[in-house]
CSV table of C-alpha atoms in Angstrom, one decimal:
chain,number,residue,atom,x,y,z
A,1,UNK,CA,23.5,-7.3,-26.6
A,2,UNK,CA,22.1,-9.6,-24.0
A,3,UNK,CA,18.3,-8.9,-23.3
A,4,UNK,CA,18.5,-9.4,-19.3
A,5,UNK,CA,14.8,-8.3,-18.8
A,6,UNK,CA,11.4,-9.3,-21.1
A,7,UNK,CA,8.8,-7.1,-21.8
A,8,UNK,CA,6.4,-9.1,-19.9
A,9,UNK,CA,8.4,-8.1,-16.7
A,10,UNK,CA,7.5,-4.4,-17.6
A,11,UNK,CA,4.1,-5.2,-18.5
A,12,UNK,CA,3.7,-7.1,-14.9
A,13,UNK,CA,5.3,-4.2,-13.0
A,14,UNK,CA,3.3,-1.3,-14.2
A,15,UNK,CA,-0.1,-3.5,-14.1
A,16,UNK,CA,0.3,-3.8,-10.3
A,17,UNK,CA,-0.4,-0.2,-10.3
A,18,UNK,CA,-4.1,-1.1,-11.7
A,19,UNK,CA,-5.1,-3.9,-10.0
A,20,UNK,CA,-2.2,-5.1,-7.3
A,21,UNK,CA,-1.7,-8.7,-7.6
A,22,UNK,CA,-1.6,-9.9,-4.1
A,23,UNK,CA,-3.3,-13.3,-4.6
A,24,UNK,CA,-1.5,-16.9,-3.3
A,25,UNK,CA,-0.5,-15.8,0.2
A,26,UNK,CA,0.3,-12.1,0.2
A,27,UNK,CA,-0.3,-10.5,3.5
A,28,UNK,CA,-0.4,-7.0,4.8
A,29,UNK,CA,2.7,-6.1,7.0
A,30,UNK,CA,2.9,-2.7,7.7
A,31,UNK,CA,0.1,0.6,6.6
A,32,UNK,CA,1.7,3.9,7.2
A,33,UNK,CA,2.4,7.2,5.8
A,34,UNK,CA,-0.6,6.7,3.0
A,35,UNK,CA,2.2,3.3,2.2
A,36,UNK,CA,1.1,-0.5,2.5
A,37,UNK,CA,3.6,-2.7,2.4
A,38,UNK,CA,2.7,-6.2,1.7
A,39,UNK,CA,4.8,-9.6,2.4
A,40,UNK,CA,4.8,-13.1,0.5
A,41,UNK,CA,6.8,-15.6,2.7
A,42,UNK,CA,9.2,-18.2,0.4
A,43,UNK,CA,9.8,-21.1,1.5
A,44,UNK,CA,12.5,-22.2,-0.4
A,45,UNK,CA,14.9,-19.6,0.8
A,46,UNK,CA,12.8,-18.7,3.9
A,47,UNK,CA,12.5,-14.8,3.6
A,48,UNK,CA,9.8,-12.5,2.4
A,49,UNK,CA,9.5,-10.8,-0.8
A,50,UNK,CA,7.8,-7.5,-0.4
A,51,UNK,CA,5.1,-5.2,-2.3
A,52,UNK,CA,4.8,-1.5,-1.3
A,53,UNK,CA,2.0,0.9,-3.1
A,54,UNK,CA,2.2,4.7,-2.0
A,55,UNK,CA,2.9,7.8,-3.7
A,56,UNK,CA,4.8,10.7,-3.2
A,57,UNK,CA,3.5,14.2,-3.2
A,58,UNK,CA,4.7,17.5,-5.1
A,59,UNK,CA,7.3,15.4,-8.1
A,60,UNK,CA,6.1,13.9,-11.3
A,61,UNK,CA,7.0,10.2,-12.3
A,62,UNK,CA,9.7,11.7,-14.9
A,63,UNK,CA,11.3,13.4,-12.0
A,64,UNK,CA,11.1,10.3,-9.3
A,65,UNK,CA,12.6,7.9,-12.3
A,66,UNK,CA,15.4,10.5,-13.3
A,67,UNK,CA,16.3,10.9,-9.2
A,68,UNK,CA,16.4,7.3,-8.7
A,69,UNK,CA,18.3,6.4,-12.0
A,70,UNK,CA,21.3,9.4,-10.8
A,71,UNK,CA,23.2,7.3,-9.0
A,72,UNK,CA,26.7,10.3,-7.8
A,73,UNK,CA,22.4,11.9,-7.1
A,74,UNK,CA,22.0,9.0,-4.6
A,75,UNK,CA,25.6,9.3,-2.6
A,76,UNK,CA,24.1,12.9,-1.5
A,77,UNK,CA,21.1,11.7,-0.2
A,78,UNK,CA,20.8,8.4,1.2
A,79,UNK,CA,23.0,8.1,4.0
A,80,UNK,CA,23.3,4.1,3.6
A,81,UNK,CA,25.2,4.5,0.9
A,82,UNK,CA,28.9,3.3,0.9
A,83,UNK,CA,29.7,2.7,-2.6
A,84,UNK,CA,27.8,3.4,-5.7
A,85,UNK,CA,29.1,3.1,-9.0
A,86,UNK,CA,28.8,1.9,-12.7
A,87,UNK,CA,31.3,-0.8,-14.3
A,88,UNK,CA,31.6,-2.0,-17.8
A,89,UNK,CA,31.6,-5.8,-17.8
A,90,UNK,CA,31.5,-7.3,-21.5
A,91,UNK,CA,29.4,-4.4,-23.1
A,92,UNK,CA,27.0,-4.9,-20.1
A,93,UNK,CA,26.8,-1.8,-17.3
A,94,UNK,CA,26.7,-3.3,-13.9
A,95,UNK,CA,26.3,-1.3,-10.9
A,96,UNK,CA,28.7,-2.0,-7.7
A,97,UNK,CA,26.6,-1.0,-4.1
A,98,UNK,CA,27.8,-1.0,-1.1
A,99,UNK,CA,25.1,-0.7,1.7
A,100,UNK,CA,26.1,0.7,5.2
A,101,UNK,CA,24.1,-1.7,8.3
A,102,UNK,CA,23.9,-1.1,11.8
A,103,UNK,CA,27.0,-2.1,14.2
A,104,UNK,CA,27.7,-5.3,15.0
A,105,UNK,CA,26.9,-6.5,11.2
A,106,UNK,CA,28.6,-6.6,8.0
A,107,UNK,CA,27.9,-4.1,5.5
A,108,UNK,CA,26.0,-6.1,2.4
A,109,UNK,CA,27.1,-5.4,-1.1
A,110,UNK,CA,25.2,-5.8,-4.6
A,111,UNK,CA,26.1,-6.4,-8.0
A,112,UNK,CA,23.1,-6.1,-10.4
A,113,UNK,CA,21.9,-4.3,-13.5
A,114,UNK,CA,18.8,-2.6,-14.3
A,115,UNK,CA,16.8,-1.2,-17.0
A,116,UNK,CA,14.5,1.8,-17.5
A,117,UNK,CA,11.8,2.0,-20.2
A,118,UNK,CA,9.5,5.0,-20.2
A,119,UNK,CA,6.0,3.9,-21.6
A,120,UNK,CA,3.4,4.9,-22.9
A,121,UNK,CA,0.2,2.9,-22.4
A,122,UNK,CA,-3.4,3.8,-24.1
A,123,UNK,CA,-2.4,7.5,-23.5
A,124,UNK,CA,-1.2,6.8,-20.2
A,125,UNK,CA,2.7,7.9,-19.3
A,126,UNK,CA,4.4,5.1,-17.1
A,127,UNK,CA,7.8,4.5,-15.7
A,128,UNK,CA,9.0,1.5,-14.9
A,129,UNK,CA,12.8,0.9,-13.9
A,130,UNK,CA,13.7,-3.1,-13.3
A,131,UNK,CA,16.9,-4.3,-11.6
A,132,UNK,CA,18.2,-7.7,-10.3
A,133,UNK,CA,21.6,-9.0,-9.2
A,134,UNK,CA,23.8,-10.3,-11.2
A,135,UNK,CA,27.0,-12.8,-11.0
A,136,UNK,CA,30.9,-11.6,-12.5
A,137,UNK,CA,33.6,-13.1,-11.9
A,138,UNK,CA,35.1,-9.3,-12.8
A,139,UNK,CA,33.1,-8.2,-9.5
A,140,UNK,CA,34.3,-10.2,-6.7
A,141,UNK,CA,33.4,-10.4,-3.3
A,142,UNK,CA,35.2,-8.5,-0.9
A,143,UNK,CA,36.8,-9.5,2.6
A,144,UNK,CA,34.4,-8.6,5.2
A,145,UNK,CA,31.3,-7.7,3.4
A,146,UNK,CA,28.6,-9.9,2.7
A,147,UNK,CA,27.4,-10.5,-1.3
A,148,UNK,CA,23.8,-10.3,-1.4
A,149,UNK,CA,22.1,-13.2,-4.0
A,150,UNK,CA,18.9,-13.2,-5.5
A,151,UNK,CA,18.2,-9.4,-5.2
A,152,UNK,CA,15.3,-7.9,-8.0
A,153,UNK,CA,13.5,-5.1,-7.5
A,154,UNK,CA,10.7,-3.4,-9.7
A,155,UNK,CA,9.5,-0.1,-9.9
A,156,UNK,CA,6.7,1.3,-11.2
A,157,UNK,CA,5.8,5.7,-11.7
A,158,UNK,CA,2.3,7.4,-12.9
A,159,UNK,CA,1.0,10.9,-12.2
A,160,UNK,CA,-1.2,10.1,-9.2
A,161,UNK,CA,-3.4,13.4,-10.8
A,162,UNK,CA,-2.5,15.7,-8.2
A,163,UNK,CA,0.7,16.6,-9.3
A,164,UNK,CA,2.3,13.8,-7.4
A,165,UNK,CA,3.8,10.3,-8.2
A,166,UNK,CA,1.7,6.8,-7.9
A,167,UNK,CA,3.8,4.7,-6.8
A,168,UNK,CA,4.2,0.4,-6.9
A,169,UNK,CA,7.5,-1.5,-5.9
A,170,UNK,CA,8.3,-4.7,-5.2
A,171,UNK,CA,11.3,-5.9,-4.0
A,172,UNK,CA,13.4,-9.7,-2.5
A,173,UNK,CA,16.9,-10.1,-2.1
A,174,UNK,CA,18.6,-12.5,0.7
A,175,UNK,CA,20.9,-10.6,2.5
A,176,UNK,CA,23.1,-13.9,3.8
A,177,UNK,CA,25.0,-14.2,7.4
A,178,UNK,CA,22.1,-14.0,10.4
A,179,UNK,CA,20.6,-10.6,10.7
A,180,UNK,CA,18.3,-10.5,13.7
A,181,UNK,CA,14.7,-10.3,13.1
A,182,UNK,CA,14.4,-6.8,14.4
A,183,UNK,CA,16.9,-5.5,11.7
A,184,UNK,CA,15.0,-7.2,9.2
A,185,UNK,CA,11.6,-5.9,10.7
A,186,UNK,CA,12.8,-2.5,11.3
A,187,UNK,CA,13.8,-2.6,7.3
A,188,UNK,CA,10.7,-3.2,6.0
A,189,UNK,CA,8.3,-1.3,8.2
A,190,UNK,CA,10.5,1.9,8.8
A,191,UNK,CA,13.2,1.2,6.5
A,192,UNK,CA,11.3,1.5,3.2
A,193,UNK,CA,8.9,4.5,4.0
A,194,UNK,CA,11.9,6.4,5.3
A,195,UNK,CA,13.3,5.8,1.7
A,196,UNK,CA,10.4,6.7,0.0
A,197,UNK,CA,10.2,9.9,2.6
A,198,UNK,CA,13.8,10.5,1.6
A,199,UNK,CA,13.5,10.5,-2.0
A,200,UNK,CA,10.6,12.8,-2.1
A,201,UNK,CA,13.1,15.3,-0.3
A,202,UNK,CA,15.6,14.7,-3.0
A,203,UNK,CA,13.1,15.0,-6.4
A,204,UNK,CA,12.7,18.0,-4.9
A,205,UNK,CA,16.2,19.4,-4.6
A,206,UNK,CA,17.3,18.1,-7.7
A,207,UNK,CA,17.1,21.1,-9.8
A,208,UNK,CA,19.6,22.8,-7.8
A,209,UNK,CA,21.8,19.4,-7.7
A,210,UNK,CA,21.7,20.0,-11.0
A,211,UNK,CA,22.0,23.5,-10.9
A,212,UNK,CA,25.7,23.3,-9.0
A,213,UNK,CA,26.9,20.4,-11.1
A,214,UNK,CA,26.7,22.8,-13.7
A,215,UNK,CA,28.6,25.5,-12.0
């Protein structure tokens, strides 16, 4: 089996939750909510890559990691959802998503894989969950939606000690076409804490998820 992520790249992921690496041009964008999303401009592809640090009240770590790893979880509660679904590609699980965006624009699509490893550091209990895209030939691109390249995205969970979740993610992708700035603005500074807001909701309507899956 192809190792698509290092252990370094978990290491680097949950050590942002200690001391946030935000050296070499890393900017504050947005502060609200108790989140603060920072921005790195690249100017090889001319886009940001972004850094958020929050936390989310009332669900553990274990619970935020097993809500955001439930993907048929995902299609109840995040209403950009268009398609979300696991396919087998040479022993390898890819995951297909299809993201709804505002009229007149394409919806964007993904193809990426990811990886979850639950650690356990000097008696601390971390989650980290890594994802980046990917390129198949067994997942084509489809008429009218744009394929988004270079996507990665890191996530790292602790107990914040008050029975809430610390949170650190960090995410780039390059969305293609032109998407006016205000899209792209609006996506980082409400786009992201509405996410966060969203997922809090869902860690805590899970157990009944659960609960009628069952039934």
């Amino acid at each position: 089996m192809t190792l698509h992520f290092q252990e370094e790249n978990f290491q680097d992921a949950w050590q942002e939750l200690d001391e946030p690496k935000l050296e070499g041009g890393w900017e504050l964008f947005v502060e609200t909510m108790g989140i603060k999303i920072y921005r790195l401009y690249r100017e090889q592809s001319g886009l940001y890559e972004y850094k958020v640090f929050g936390s989310l009240k009332e669900c553990s770590p274990e619970l935020c990691a097993d809500v955001y790893m439930d993907l048929e979880y995902r299609k109840q509660w995040d209403n950009y959802v268009k398609e979300l679904c696991e396919k087998q590609c040479n022993e390898t699980t890819l995951i297909y998503w299809e993201v709804k965006y505002p009229f007149p624009l394409s919806n964007r699509d993904y193809v990426y894989i990811r990886e979850r490893k639950d650690l356990e550091i000097n008696g601390r209990k971390i989650w980290v969950i890594l994802a980046k895209s990917i390129d198949v030939s067994e997942c084509p691109e489809k008429s009218g939606i744009v394929r988004v390249q270079g996507y990665k995205q890191s996530l790292a969970l602790e107990d914040d000690g008050q029975s809430g979740t610390k949170v650190y993610m960090s995410y780039f992708d390059n969305p293609g076409g032109s998407i006016p700035t205000w899209v792209i603005n609006w996506a980082a500074k409400s786009g992201v804490p509405s996410f966060l807001t969203n997922m809090q909701t869902a860690c805590k309507n899970y157990s009944t998820y659960l609960s009628r899956k069952k039934m």
